[in-house]
Structures are given as C-alpha cells and as structure tokens.
Coordinates of C-alpha atoms in Angstrom, one line a residue:
Chain Z
X88 CA 61.7 -57.1 50.0
X89 CA 65.3 -56.1 50.3
X90 CA 66.9 -57.9 47.4
X91 CA 68.0 -55.5 44.6
X92 CA 70.3 -55.3 41.7
X93 CA 72.7 -52.4 41.4
X94 CA 73.1 -49.9 38.5
X95 CA 76.2 -48.4 37.2
X96 CA 77.6 -45.5 39.4
X97 CA 76.1 -42.1 38.8
X98 CA 77.4 -38.7 39.5
X99 CA 75.2 -37.3 42.3
X100 CA 73.9 -33.8 41.9
X101 CA 73.0 -32.5 45.4
X102 CA 70.4 -30.1 44.0
X103 CA 68.4 -30.3 47.2
X104 CA 71.4 -29.3 49.3
X105 CA 71.1 -32.5 51.4
X106 CA 74.8 -32.4 52.5
X107 CA 74.3 -29.1 54.3
X108 CA 71.1 -30.2 56.0
X109 CA 71.2 -31.0 59.8
X110 CA 69.1 -34.1 60.2
X111 CA 70.1 -34.8 63.7
X112 CA 66.8 -34.0 65.2
X113 CA 64.7 -34.9 62.2
X114 CA 62.3 -37.8 62.6
X115 CA 60.8 -38.1 59.1
X116 CA 62.3 -37.1 55.8
X117 CA 60.1 -37.3 52.6
X118 CA 61.2 -37.1 49.0
X119 CA 58.3 -36.6 46.6
X120 CA 58.4 -36.3 42.9
X121 CA 57.7 -38.2 39.7
X122 CA 59.6 -41.4 39.1
X123 CA 63.1 -40.9 37.7
X124 CA 63.6 -37.5 39.4
X125 CA 66.0 -38.7 41.9
X126 CA 64.2 -39.8 45.0
X127 CA 66.0 -43.1 45.4
X128 CA 69.4 -41.5 44.7
X129 CA 68.7 -38.9 47.4
X130 CA 67.8 -41.7 49.9
X131 CA 71.0 -43.5 48.9
X132 CA 73.0 -40.3 49.5
X133 CA 71.5 -39.9 52.9
X134 CA 72.2 -43.5 53.8
X135 CA 75.8 -43.7 52.6
X136 CA 77.2 -40.2 52.5
X137 CA 75.4 -37.9 54.9
X138 CA 77.2 -37.5 58.2
X139 CA 74.1 -37.9 60.3
X140 CA 73.5 -41.5 59.0
X141 CA 76.6 -42.8 57.3
X142 CA 78.2 -45.7 59.2
X143 CA 75.3 -46.0 61.6
X144 CA 72.7 -48.7 61.8
X145 CA 70.5 -48.4 58.8
X146 CA 67.7 -50.4 57.0
X147 CA 66.5 -50.2 53.4
X148 CA 63.0 -51.4 52.6
X149 CA 61.7 -51.9 49.0
X150 CA 58.0 -51.9 49.4
X151 CA 57.1 -53.0 45.8
X152 CA 53.9 -51.1 46.3
X153 CA 52.8 -53.4 49.2
X154 CA 52.5 -53.1 53.0
X155 CA 55.3 -54.8 55.0
X156 CA 55.9 -56.1 58.5
X157 CA 57.6 -53.3 60.4
X158 CA 57.5 -55.2 63.8
X159 CA 61.0 -56.4 63.7
X160 CA 62.6 -53.4 62.2
X161 CA 63.7 -51.4 65.3
X162 CA 66.7 -49.6 66.8
X163 CA 68.0 -48.2 63.6
X164 CA 69.5 -44.8 63.1
X165 CA 67.8 -44.5 59.7
X166 CA 65.2 -46.7 58.0
X167 CA 64.6 -46.0 54.2
X168 CA 61.3 -46.8 52.7
X169 CA 61.4 -47.0 48.8
X170 CA 58.7 -46.3 48.0
X171 CA 55.3 -45.3 49.4
X172 CA 52.5 -45.1 46.8
X173 CA 49.4 -45.8 48.7
X174 CA 47.9 -44.5 52.0
X175 CA 47.5 -48.0 53.2
X176 CA 51.3 -48.1 53.6
X177 CA 51.4 -45.2 56.1
X178 CA 50.5 -47.2 59.2
X179 CA 53.8 -49.2 58.6
X180 CA 55.7 -45.9 58.3
X181 CA 54.2 -44.7 61.6
X182 CA 55.4 -48.0 63.3
X183 CA 58.8 -47.6 61.8
X184 CA 58.9 -44.0 63.2
X185 CA 58.0 -45.4 66.7
X186 CA 60.7 -47.9 66.6
X187 CA 63.5 -46.2 64.9
X188 CA 65.2 -42.8 65.1
X189 CA 64.6 -41.5 61.7
X190 CA 62.6 -42.7 58.7
X191 CA 63.3 -41.5 55.1
X192 CA 60.6 -42.1 52.5
X193 CA 60.3 -41.9 48.7
X194 CA 56.7 -41.0 48.2
X195 CA 54.1 -40.7 45.5
X196 CA 51.5 -39.4 47.8
X197 CA 50.3 -35.9 48.3
X198 CA 52.1 -34.1 51.1
X199 CA 48.9 -33.6 53.1
X200 CA 49.1 -37.5 53.9
X201 CA 52.2 -36.9 56.0
X202 CA 50.8 -34.1 58.1
X203 CA 49.8 -36.3 61.1
X204 CA 53.5 -37.4 61.3
X205 CA 54.4 -33.9 62.5
X206 CA 53.2 -35.1 65.9
X207 CA 56.2 -37.5 65.9
X208 CA 58.7 -34.7 65.7
X209 CA 60.7 -32.7 63.2
X210 CA 59.7 -33.4 59.6
X211 CA 61.3 -32.4 56.3
X212 CA 59.6 -32.7 52.9
X213 CA 61.6 -32.2 49.6
X214 CA 60.3 -32.1 46.0
X215 CA 62.7 -33.7 43.5
X216 CA 60.9 -32.8 40.2
X217 CA 60.7 -29.1 40.4
X218 CA 64.3 -28.1 39.6
X219 CA 65.1 -27.1 36.0
X220 CA 68.7 -26.2 36.9
X221 CA 69.6 -29.8 37.6
X222 CA 68.4 -30.8 34.2
X223 CA 70.6 -28.0 32.7
X224 CA 73.6 -29.2 34.6
X225 CA 73.0 -32.8 33.5
X226 CA 72.9 -31.6 29.8
X227 CA 76.1 -29.5 30.3
X228 CA 77.9 -32.5 31.9
X229 CA 77.1 -34.5 28.8
X230 CA 78.0 -31.7 26.4
X231 CA 74.5 -31.4 25.0
X232 CA 73.6 -27.8 23.9
X233 CA 70.4 -26.4 25.1
X234 CA 68.5 -23.1 25.7
X235 CA 66.8 -22.1 29.0
X236 CA 63.6 -22.2 27.2
X237 CA 64.0 -25.8 26.0
X238 CA 64.9 -26.9 29.6
X239 CA 61.8 -25.1 30.9
X240 CA 59.6 -26.6 28.3
X241 CA 61.0 -30.1 29.0
X242 CA 60.3 -29.6 32.8
X243 CA 56.8 -28.3 32.0
X244 CA 56.0 -31.4 30.0
X245 CA 57.9 -34.1 31.8
X246 CA 58.9 -32.7 35.2
X247 CA 62.6 -32.7 36.1
X248 CA 63.0 -36.3 35.3
X249 CA 66.5 -37.7 34.4
X250 CA 64.8 -40.9 33.0
X251 CA 62.6 -39.0 30.6
X252 CA 65.4 -36.7 29.6
X253 CA 67.7 -39.7 28.7
X254 CA 64.9 -41.4 26.8
X255 CA 64.5 -38.3 24.6
X256 CA 68.2 -37.8 24.1
X257 CA 68.8 -41.5 23.2
X258 CA 66.0 -41.3 20.6
X259 CA 67.5 -38.2 19.0
X260 CA 71.3 -38.4 19.5
X261 CA 73.8 -35.7 18.3
X262 CA 71.0 -33.0 18.6
X263 CA 70.5 -30.1 20.9
X264 CA 67.8 -30.5 23.6
X265 CA 65.7 -27.9 21.7
X266 CA 65.7 -30.0 18.5
X267 CA 65.5 -33.4 20.3
X268 CA 62.4 -32.1 22.2
X269 CA 60.9 -30.8 19.0
X270 CA 61.4 -34.1 17.2
X271 CA 60.2 -36.1 20.3
X272 CA 57.0 -34.1 20.5
X273 CA 56.3 -34.9 16.8
X274 CA 57.4 -38.4 16.6
X275 CA 57.4 -40.1 20.0
X276 CA 55.4 -40.6 23.2
X277 CA 56.7 -41.4 26.7
X278 CA 54.5 -43.3 29.1
X279 CA 55.3 -44.3 32.6
X280 CA 55.1 -48.0 33.1
X281 CA 53.2 -49.0 36.2
X282 CA 54.4 -52.5 36.6
X283 CA 53.3 -54.6 39.6
X284 CA 56.3 -56.8 39.3
X285 CA 59.7 -55.1 38.9
X286 CA 63.2 -55.7 40.0
X287 CA 64.4 -53.1 42.5
X288 CA 67.6 -51.4 41.5
X289 CA 69.8 -49.8 44.1
X290 CA 71.4 -46.6 43.0
X291 CA 75.1 -46.4 43.2
X292 CA 76.5 -43.0 43.8
X293 CA 79.9 -42.4 42.2
X294 CA 82.1 -39.4 42.9
X295 CA 80.2 -37.0 45.2
X296 CA 83.0 -34.4 45.5
X297 CA 82.8 -32.6 42.1
X298 CA 82.6 -29.0 43.0
X299 CA 79.9 -28.1 40.5
X300 CA 77.6 -30.7 42.0
X301 CA 77.5 -29.2 45.4
X302 CA 75.5 -26.1 45.1
X303 CA 71.9 -26.6 45.9
X304 CA 69.7 -25.1 43.2
X305 CA 66.2 -26.3 44.1
X306 CA 64.1 -23.6 45.7
X307 CA 63.3 -25.1 49.1
X308 CA 59.7 -26.2 49.1
X309 CA 58.6 -26.9 52.6
X310 CA 55.1 -28.0 53.7
X311 CA 53.9 -25.4 56.2
Chain R
X96 CA 63.1 -84.8 23.0
X97 CA 62.1 -83.1 19.7
X98 CA 59.0 -84.3 18.2
X99 CA 59.7 -83.2 14.6
X100 CA 56.5 -81.4 14.0
X101 CA 56.4 -79.3 10.8
X102 CA 54.3 -77.1 8.6
X103 CA 54.4 -77.1 4.8
X104 CA 52.6 -74.5 2.8
X105 CA 51.3 -75.3 -0.7
X106 CA 49.1 -73.8 -3.3
X107 CA 46.3 -75.7 -5.1
X108 CA 44.4 -73.2 -7.3
X109 CA 41.6 -75.8 -8.0
X110 CA 40.7 -76.0 -4.5
X111 CA 40.7 -72.2 -3.9
X112 CA 37.7 -70.0 -3.6
X113 CA 36.4 -68.8 -7.0
X114 CA 37.7 -65.5 -8.5
X115 CA 40.4 -64.9 -5.9
X116 CA 43.7 -65.3 -7.5
X117 CA 46.6 -65.3 -7.1
X118 CA 46.6 -66.8 -3.6
X119 CA 43.6 -68.9 -3.9
X120 CA 44.1 -72.5 -2.5
X121 CA 46.8 -71.9 0.0
X122 CA 46.8 -74.7 2.4
X123 CA 49.0 -75.6 5.4
X124 CA 49.9 -79.2 5.7
X125 CA 50.7 -79.8 9.4
X126 CA 53.0 -82.8 9.9
X127 CA 52.8 -84.4 13.4
X128 CA 54.7 -87.8 13.2
X129 CA 54.8 -88.5 16.9
X130 CA 52.0 -90.9 17.8
X131 CA 52.2 -89.7 21.4
X132 CA 50.6 -86.4 20.3
X133 CA 47.5 -88.1 19.0
X134 CA 44.5 -86.9 21.0
X135 CA 46.2 -83.7 22.1
X136 CA 44.6 -80.3 21.5
X137 CA 46.5 -78.2 18.9
X138 CA 46.3 -74.7 17.5
X139 CA 47.4 -73.4 14.1
X140 CA 47.7 -69.7 13.9
X141 CA 48.7 -67.3 11.1
X142 CA 50.3 -64.3 12.7
X143 CA 51.7 -60.9 11.6
X144 CA 54.5 -60.0 14.0
X145 CA 56.2 -56.6 14.4
X146 CA 59.6 -57.2 16.1
X147 CA 61.3 -54.1 17.5
X148 CA 65.1 -54.0 17.0
X149 CA 66.2 -52.9 20.5
X150 CA 67.7 -54.4 23.6
X151 CA 64.5 -54.0 25.6
X152 CA 61.8 -54.3 22.8
X153 CA 58.1 -54.3 23.1
X154 CA 56.8 -56.4 20.2
X155 CA 53.3 -56.7 18.9
X156 CA 51.5 -59.5 17.1
X157 CA 48.2 -59.7 15.2
X158 CA 46.4 -63.0 14.8
X159 CA 45.2 -63.2 11.2
X160 CA 43.7 -66.7 11.3
X161 CA 43.3 -69.3 14.1
X162 CA 42.3 -72.9 13.7
X163 CA 41.9 -75.2 16.8
X164 CA 41.7 -78.8 16.4
X165 CA 42.5 -82.2 18.0
X166 CA 45.4 -84.3 16.6
X167 CA 43.8 -87.4 15.0
X168 CA 46.6 -88.5 12.7
X169 CA 50.1 -87.7 11.4
X170 CA 49.0 -85.2 8.8
X171 CA 46.5 -82.4 9.0
X172 CA 45.6 -80.1 6.2
X173 CA 44.3 -76.6 7.0
X174 CA 42.9 -74.5 4.1
X175 CA 44.0 -70.8 4.7
X176 CA 41.0 -68.4 4.2
X177 CA 41.4 -65.9 1.3
X178 CA 41.2 -62.8 3.6
X179 CA 44.6 -63.7 5.1
X180 CA 46.4 -63.1 1.8
X181 CA 44.2 -60.5 0.2
X182 CA 46.1 -57.8 2.0
X183 CA 49.3 -59.1 0.4
X184 CA 51.3 -59.5 3.6
X185 CA 55.0 -59.2 3.1
X186 CA 58.2 -59.4 5.1
X187 CA 59.9 -56.2 6.0
X188 CA 63.3 -55.7 7.5
X189 CA 63.8 -52.0 8.4
X190 CA 65.9 -49.8 10.5
X191 CA 64.0 -50.2 13.9
X192 CA 61.4 -52.8 13.2
X193 CA 60.9 -56.1 11.2
X194 CA 57.6 -57.5 10.2
X195 CA 57.1 -61.2 9.6
X196 CA 54.1 -63.3 8.7
X197 CA 54.2 -66.9 9.7
X198 CA 52.2 -69.9 10.6
X199 CA 52.6 -71.3 14.1
X200 CA 51.5 -74.8 15.1
X201 CA 51.2 -75.3 18.9
X202 CA 50.4 -78.7 20.4
X203 CA 49.2 -78.6 24.0
X204 CA 51.2 -81.7 25.3
X205 CA 52.8 -80.2 28.4
X206 CA 51.3 -79.3 31.7
X207 CA 54.0 -77.0 33.0
X208 CA 56.8 -76.9 30.5
X209 CA 56.7 -75.3 27.1
X210 CA 54.4 -76.9 24.5
X211 CA 55.6 -78.5 21.3
X212 CA 55.5 -75.9 18.6
X213 CA 57.0 -74.9 15.2
X214 CA 56.9 -71.6 13.2
X215 CA 57.1 -71.4 9.4
X216 CA 57.1 -68.2 7.3
X217 CA 54.2 -67.7 5.1
X218 CA 55.0 -68.2 1.3
X219 CA 54.6 -64.5 0.4
X220 CA 56.1 -62.8 -2.5
X221 CA 59.3 -60.8 -1.8
X222 CA 58.5 -57.0 -2.1
X223 CA 61.5 -55.1 -3.4
X224 CA 61.5 -51.3 -3.5
X225 CA 64.1 -49.1 -5.1
X226 CA 66.9 -47.6 -2.9
X227 CA 66.1 -44.2 -1.6
X228 CA 69.0 -41.9 -1.0
X229 CA 67.4 -38.8 0.5
X230 CA 68.2 -37.7 4.0
X231 CA 64.8 -38.6 5.4
X232 CA 65.3 -36.7 8.7
X233 CA 66.1 -33.5 6.9
X234 CA 63.2 -34.0 4.5
X235 CA 60.5 -34.8 7.0
X236 CA 61.7 -32.5 9.7
X237 CA 63.9 -29.6 8.3
X238 CA 65.6 -27.4 10.8
X239 CA 63.4 -24.4 11.5
X240 CA 65.3 -21.2 11.2
X241 CA 63.4 -18.1 12.1
X242 CA 63.9 -14.5 13.1
X243 CA 62.1 -13.7 16.4
X244 CA 61.8 -10.0 15.7
X245 CA 60.5 -10.3 12.1
X246 CA 58.1 -13.0 13.2
X247 CA 56.9 -10.8 16.1
X248 CA 56.3 -7.9 13.7
X249 CA 54.3 -10.1 11.4
X250 CA 51.7 -11.4 13.8
X251 CA 48.3 -9.7 13.9
X252 CA 48.1 -6.3 15.9
X253 CA 45.9 -7.7 18.7
X254 CA 48.3 -10.7 19.2
X255 CA 51.2 -8.2 19.0
X256 CA 49.6 -6.0 21.7
X257 CA 48.9 -9.0 23.8
X258 CA 52.4 -10.2 23.5
X259 CA 53.9 -6.8 24.3
X260 CA 51.5 -6.5 27.2
X261 CA 52.6 -9.9 28.4
X262 CA 56.2 -8.8 28.1
X263 CA 55.6 -5.5 30.1
X264 CA 53.5 -7.1 32.7
X265 CA 55.9 -10.0 33.1
X266 CA 59.0 -7.6 33.3
X267 CA 57.1 -5.5 36.0
X268 CA 56.2 -8.7 38.0
X269 CA 59.8 -10.0 37.7
X270 CA 61.2 -6.6 38.8
X271 CA 58.7 -6.2 41.7
X272 CA 59.3 -9.9 42.7
X273 CA 63.1 -9.3 42.8
X274 CA 62.7 -6.2 44.8
X275 CA 60.5 -8.0 47.3
X276 CA 63.1 -10.8 47.4
X277 CA 66.0 -8.3 48.1
X278 CA 63.9 -6.4 50.7
X279 CA 63.0 -9.7 52.6
X280 CA 66.6 -10.9 52.4
X281 CA 67.9 -7.8 54.2
X282 CA 65.0 -6.9 56.5
X283 CA 64.6 -8.0 60.0
X284 CA 62.6 -11.3 60.2
X285 CA 59.4 -9.7 61.4
X286 CA 59.4 -7.1 58.6
X287 CA 59.5 -9.2 55.4
X288 CA 56.7 -8.6 52.8
X289 CA 56.4 -12.0 51.2
X290 CA 59.3 -14.4 51.4
X291 CA 60.0 -15.7 54.9
X292 CA 63.7 -15.9 56.0
X293 CA 62.8 -19.2 57.9
X294 CA 61.0 -22.4 56.8
X295 CA 58.4 -24.2 58.8
X296 CA 61.0 -26.1 60.6
X297 CA 62.8 -22.9 61.8
X298 CA 65.7 -23.3 59.5
X299 CA 67.0 -20.3 57.6
X300 CA 66.1 -19.9 53.9
X301 CA 67.0 -17.3 51.4
X302 CA 64.2 -15.0 50.1
X303 CA 66.5 -14.0 47.1
X304 CA 66.7 -17.7 46.0
X305 CA 62.9 -18.0 46.3
X306 CA 62.4 -14.9 44.2
X307 CA 64.8 -16.0 41.6
X308 CA 62.9 -19.2 41.2
X309 CA 59.8 -17.2 40.8
X310 CA 61.3 -15.0 38.2
X311 CA 62.5 -18.1 36.2
X312 CA 58.9 -19.5 36.2
X313 CA 57.4 -16.2 35.1
X314 CA 60.0 -15.8 32.3
X315 CA 59.5 -19.3 30.9
X316 CA 55.6 -18.8 30.9
X317 CA 56.0 -15.6 28.9
X318 CA 58.4 -17.1 26.4
X319 CA 56.0 -20.0 25.7
X320 CA 53.1 -17.7 25.4
X321 CA 55.0 -15.6 22.8
X322 CA 56.0 -18.7 20.8
X323 CA 52.5 -19.9 20.6
X324 CA 51.7 -16.6 18.8
X325 CA 54.6 -16.9 16.3
X326 CA 52.8 -19.2 13.9
X327 CA 49.9 -16.7 13.6
X328 CA 51.6 -14.6 11.0
X329 CA 49.5 -16.6 8.5
X330 CA 46.7 -19.1 8.1
X331 CA 47.7 -22.3 6.4
X332 CA 45.3 -25.3 6.0
X333 CA 44.8 -28.4 3.9
X334 CA 41.9 -28.4 1.5
X335 CA 39.6 -31.5 1.6
X336 CA 40.6 -34.0 -1.0
X337 CA 37.8 -35.7 -3.0
X338 CA 38.2 -39.2 -4.2
X339 CA 41.2 -41.4 -4.0
X340 CA 44.8 -40.6 -4.7
X341 CA 46.5 -43.2 -7.0
X342 CA 49.5 -43.6 -9.2
X343 CA 47.9 -42.1 -12.3
X344 CA 46.1 -39.2 -10.6
X345 CA 47.5 -35.7 -11.1
X346 CA 46.8 -33.0 -8.6
X347 CA 47.2 -29.3 -8.7
X348 CA 49.1 -28.1 -5.6
X349 CA 46.8 -25.2 -5.2
X350 CA 43.9 -27.7 -4.8
X351 CA 45.6 -29.2 -1.8
X352 CA 46.4 -26.2 0.4
X353 CA 45.0 -22.8 1.3
X354 CA 46.7 -20.0 3.1
X355 CA 46.9 -16.3 3.5
X356 CA 49.9 -14.4 5.1
X357 CA 49.6 -11.2 7.0
X358 CA 53.0 -10.2 5.7
X359 CA 55.0 -10.4 2.6
X360 CA 56.7 -13.8 2.3
X361 CA 60.1 -13.6 0.6
X362 CA 62.0 -16.7 -0.7
X363 CA 59.4 -19.1 0.6
X364 CA 59.6 -22.9 -0.3
X365 CA 56.6 -25.1 -0.5
X366 CA 57.3 -28.9 -0.3
X367 CA 55.2 -32.0 -0.3
X368 CA 57.1 -34.9 1.2
X369 CA 56.2 -38.5 2.1
X370 CA 57.9 -41.4 3.9
X371 CA 57.3 -44.7 5.5
X372 CA 56.9 -44.4 9.4
X373 CA 58.2 -47.3 11.4
X374 CA 56.3 -47.5 14.7
X375 CA 57.1 -49.5 17.7
X376 CA 57.8 -49.4 21.5
X377 CA 60.7 -50.2 23.8
X378 CA 61.4 -49.9 27.5
X379 CA 63.8 -47.8 29.4
X380 CA 64.5 -47.1 33.0
X381 CA 64.7 -49.5 35.9
X382 CA 62.8 -50.6 39.0
X383 CA 59.7 -48.5 39.4
X384 CA 61.1 -45.9 37.0
X385 CA 60.3 -47.7 33.7
X386 CA 59.2 -45.8 30.7
X387 CA 57.7 -47.1 27.6
X388 CA 59.0 -45.2 24.6
X389 CA 56.6 -45.3 21.7
X390 CA 58.6 -44.2 18.6
X391 CA 57.9 -43.2 15.0
X392 CA 61.0 -43.3 12.8
X393 CA 60.7 -41.8 9.3
X394 CA 62.4 -43.9 6.7
X395 CA 62.6 -43.8 2.8
X396 CA 61.8 -40.1 2.6
X397 CA 60.5 -39.0 -0.8
X398 CA 60.3 -35.4 -2.2
X399 CA 57.1 -35.1 -4.2
X400 CA 57.0 -31.5 -4.9
X401 CA 59.3 -28.5 -4.2
X402 CA 59.0 -24.9 -5.4
X403 CA 60.6 -21.7 -4.2
X404 CA 58.8 -18.5 -4.8
X405 CA 60.6 -15.1 -4.5
X406 CA 57.7 -13.1 -3.1
X407 CA 54.2 -13.9 -2.0
X408 CA 52.6 -10.5 -1.2
X409 CA 50.6 -10.2 2.0
X410 CA 46.9 -10.9 2.0
X411 CA 47.3 -12.9 -1.3
X412 CA 46.2 -16.6 -1.3
X413 CA 49.3 -18.6 -1.0
X414 CA 48.1 -21.3 -3.2
X415 CA 47.9 -19.0 -6.2
X416 CA 51.7 -19.2 -6.4
X417 CA 51.6 -23.0 -6.6
X418 CA 49.3 -23.8 -9.5
X419 CA 51.6 -26.7 -10.6
X420 CA 50.7 -30.2 -11.2
X421 CA 52.1 -32.9 -9.0
X422 CA 51.8 -36.6 -8.7
X423 CA 52.1 -39.0 -5.8
X424 CA 53.5 -41.7 -8.2
X425 CA 57.1 -41.5 -6.7
X426 CA 55.7 -42.2 -3.3
X427 CA 53.9 -45.3 -4.5
X428 CA 57.0 -46.5 -6.2
X429 CA 59.4 -45.9 -3.4
X430 CA 57.5 -46.6 -0.2
X431 CA 56.5 -50.0 1.2
X432 CA 52.7 -50.5 1.6
X433 CA 51.3 -49.9 5.0
X434 CA 51.5 -52.9 7.3
X435 CA 49.9 -51.9 10.5
X436 CA 49.5 -54.5 13.3
X437 CA 48.1 -51.9 15.8
X438 CA 48.1 -48.2 16.3
X439 CA 51.5 -48.3 17.9
X440 CA 53.2 -51.0 15.8
X441 CA 53.9 -51.5 12.2
X442 CA 54.8 -49.7 9.0
X443 CA 52.7 -46.6 8.2
X444 CA 52.6 -44.1 5.4
X445 CA 53.1 -40.4 6.3
X446 CA 52.9 -37.3 4.0
X447 CA 53.0 -33.6 4.8
X448 CA 53.0 -30.2 3.2
X449 CA 55.7 -27.9 4.5
X450 CA 56.0 -24.1 4.0
X451 CA 59.6 -23.3 4.8
X452 CA 60.8 -19.7 5.4
X453 CA 63.8 -18.4 7.0
X454 CA 62.3 -15.5 8.7
X455 CA 59.2 -17.1 10.2
X456 CA 58.3 -20.3 12.0
X457 CA 57.8 -23.1 9.4
X458 CA 54.3 -24.4 8.7
X459 CA 53.6 -28.1 8.6
X460 CA 50.4 -29.9 7.6
X461 CA 50.2 -33.7 8.0
X462 CA 48.1 -35.2 5.1
X463 CA 45.3 -37.7 5.4
X464 CA 46.4 -41.2 4.2
X465 CA 42.9 -42.6 3.9
X466 CA 42.9 -41.6 0.2
X467 CA 45.7 -44.0 -0.7
X468 CA 44.8 -47.6 -1.9
X469 CA 47.1 -50.2 -0.5
X470 CA 47.3 -52.1 -3.8
X471 CA 48.9 -49.1 -5.5
X472 CA 52.0 -49.6 -3.5
X473 CA 52.4 -53.1 -5.0
X474 CA 52.1 -52.7 -8.7
X475 CA 55.3 -51.8 -10.7

C-alpha cells in the first residue's frame, strides 16, 4: 500500500496558502479536485514542509481505490490518505482520526460526505482545481505566452489541472496557450484514465522558497 | 529453445477465386518443423496494426482474418480469403503512426510462459506517393487574425444589443461586486453585506480577494459569450454533394458552399484544402492522474483551390464570387488512401473549406469524406 516510485522534483506553487495556515488544532484536512490539480503535491508539502507536521511522526497511505486496515496506524502526528474515491473508504478515515492527531485526505468525493467528521473537531476543506492564477503562473514560469481568456477557457474545459495543461502544450509545442488550446479542441481529445492497477508516484517538491510561489491566489472555499 | 516455425506467403492464381485479380490465390504456408508441436492448438491471424510512435503508446489492431486449427504435420497451407486483400492493405510509416499488415502464427504450447509464435509481413505492394512540401499545419489551421471591434460591428443588431447588454450588465455587476467587497473588507464583522470576514472555522478571510475572484469569473463568462457571437457576421455552409468525387470529376466551387455576409467582406480568401490525418493515442501522467491523449495529426497537406476576392458586398451570396472549376485530383495523387483500424487509430482523409479574412473570425467547414472511393487513391 505504501510502495511508490518518485517523480522528478517540481516547483511547488502554494496557491492555497498552506504555509500560512495554522493546522495545530485541525483534525481533518481534505483536498478535493480533479486528478492532476495538485492534491498529492499539497499533501506532500504538508508532510515535509509545513511546520505543524514536518519532522514529526507521519504515515502515508496509498489506498489504490480500496479500503485498508487502519487498526495498527496509530499515534501519528499526521496520517496522509491518498486518495479517497468511494464512501466505503470513509469508516477507515474515521478510525484513523480516532487513533491519530491529524488526518489529511486527497478526495474525489463530494464535500458533504465529510460533514459528519466535523464532530471529531476542526476541519479544513480545500479545492485544488478552481484556481486559474496558478495555471497562469505555471505558463509564465515556462515562458509560454497566454491571454487571461485562454487561461479561463482552459480552466472551464479541463479544470485547473497541471496534467491536462502539460498534455496540451506537449501536443502543440512552441505555440501560445491560446493557439495550442484552439488546435487541441480541433484535433485532440483528453480522457482521464480510470485504471484499477497503477503505480503510485510520490511527488517530490523541489525549491519551495521562490518568492513568486508564495502568495496564495486561490479564493478560499470553505464548507460552511 | 527456438522452434523455427515460419510463415511463407505465395500466390497461386489458378487456385484463387474467380474474377478477383490481382490478389487471387494468396496462400500462407505455415512451417512447423518441431514434432513436439503436433497435436497443439494453433491460430493463424492476419492483422492490421497501428503502432503509435511514442514512449507511452496506445496501439490498436484489427483482425482481418482468423484461422484456428490443430497442428497435424510440419506444413499447413491456409488460403487467405479475398476480402483480406480487396481493400489493398499497405504499409505506412508516418510522423506519429505506422501501419503494418502481417500474418501471425501462434501455437498454444505453453501453459504459463509465452506461446511459440512468428509474425510475417503480408506481401502487399509498396505504395509510394509524391513528396509534399506544403506546411500542413499552416494549411489546415491558418492563424486566425481578426479585429474585435470590426467583428462586433458586423454581427446582427439583436446580437449586438445582446452583447452590449451583457457588457453593461457585467460591468455593473463587477462594480457592485467590488464595492460590496471593499465595504465588507472595512466594515465591522457584524455589518458586512455579502462577504464574511471569517470562514466557517473562525479564521480571517478577505472579502476583497473573494470579490476579485467573482469579478474574474464574471469577466470570463462575458468574454466567451461575446466570442460565440463573433462568427455570426455571416452564414456559411456546405451544400450537399450528389454522387461520388473521383479523380476525373470537376466541381464548381459555388456548388460546394453557400453563404451570405451581413457586412462587406474585403480581401477575403476562400481555400479548399485536404490532408491525411494520422490518428492514435498515447498516455501521459502518472499514478491515478493518467490521461489518454487521442491525437489527430494533419500530414501531407494539399491546397486544392485558393482564390482571393477584393470585395464581396453584404447580403450577396458568397458563392457567386467563386464560380471556378476545381478538381480533387491533386488530393488523390498526393494523399495515402484511408486505412482506418478504428475510430481512434489509423490514417484518415480530411478536407475542409476555409474562408479567411483579416477583420473577422475565419470560417471553416469540414467536408464529408464518404464521397471518395478508396480505389481512386491507388491509381496513378
């Protein structure tokens, strides 16, 4: 469950402003959004770089879409669950909450599924696929010209997904996002592969200290 | 240990089905010298395979013929049915895909490990097409340059009013939204109108940031609503084509399209272009983030017709200015025949009519390829 390969280091864009968040009293942290929008990278940042969790006992669980035995996972400062895609996995999350201080989850479920967990204590919910500004920054970093309209159109069609963006730019290199998007709409089609068997890939965060990466740009969306 | 199985193809016209030259009588001689394989189940299959040239490809294969048998001796002769070759399968090595036709013999002699097998290319004629020097990307998808203001002025009045209405309403909503954001930012917590200064967890949050996000969403929605209207400065459609399109047939361009513009069109170019379209799939992403990219890559672009007209007055049928004759013959000469293994894999034919204008959004109409006969792409 916990075996994973590692990918090459990526620059972390803290568009959710995680570094400035105080998670000391938080019991459950949920990152929701389409695949490729940065949920696992946000979890990795919490694990390795956030002052509340860095250097403390942690545990990372790759669920591979299945339920898991939570009985022996106890006493950790942070347990990361990557990822929850079915409600039948929620009882195991509840057990982890009972036996550990904080649980952070990458989720494909609707936020309402996590409402009962509010009884366990402080709860934070972040959406990773609603921020167009992070896409614009990603393009700027790679020197790809773009208009705000093209970024908005990309996010409308694909969500703020780095994976989809990279697929389109790879198909149409040396083009602006505007033209690459136009060509992609005419010639290509992107589909999300729902594979039952896949090799987990642990994100590797490179330099987290670039000044332009630090300002959170996502509008905080919290479940009331 | 290798078992030296082999496949040999040969033609024997006398044994072919009547009236089916030139491939009548194609036979596959399967050579299975190892006596240990006698009594084993075997399958001989003719396949058309689309291989995607990528580090993480998704290939596709079509079975054209399958023959199952039990090995009884060292040589087995399998007559290949005529339908396999009547489509003139050919090998193709393109930019992003390659297409191969081959016979595959598989002998089921292993319970766990890989079965004994051999592949041999089908003896098909080499298909050579002349070199094409056009910039296919530019031909099939020319860069669209247009003037927003001129385009806006050219759309119908009710669309113009709707667009301006959208602009005004959007502007008002944006201003009001920002005023509320500023008010809520600097008001006491109990006196905010819409945006709270705290979130559900009691943490502080900025009403101005929330209002800015709302403004961005409103602005994007208005921009895309306007862009949808920009093509409405004219109607432009393909006329139905009767009969087939072949090498000899001549067509009047005005019989292919119909359109009327609501504004004068100056320096407008009408082009008819065609190309082969290589289609396939590959995978990107990792872990649970995998994406399958279905691609279409235009290659071997051919310009079939191009004419620039200085002025097409408004409300005049566009086709009246293109009463020229044109032929699809250059397309048949330059393009490879379609070789489609599935909807997503293979080599396809694509043609379109383009109306290119520097002030307005270009018009593009994809043509129907059902009128082409595959055989016309083979003859010299």
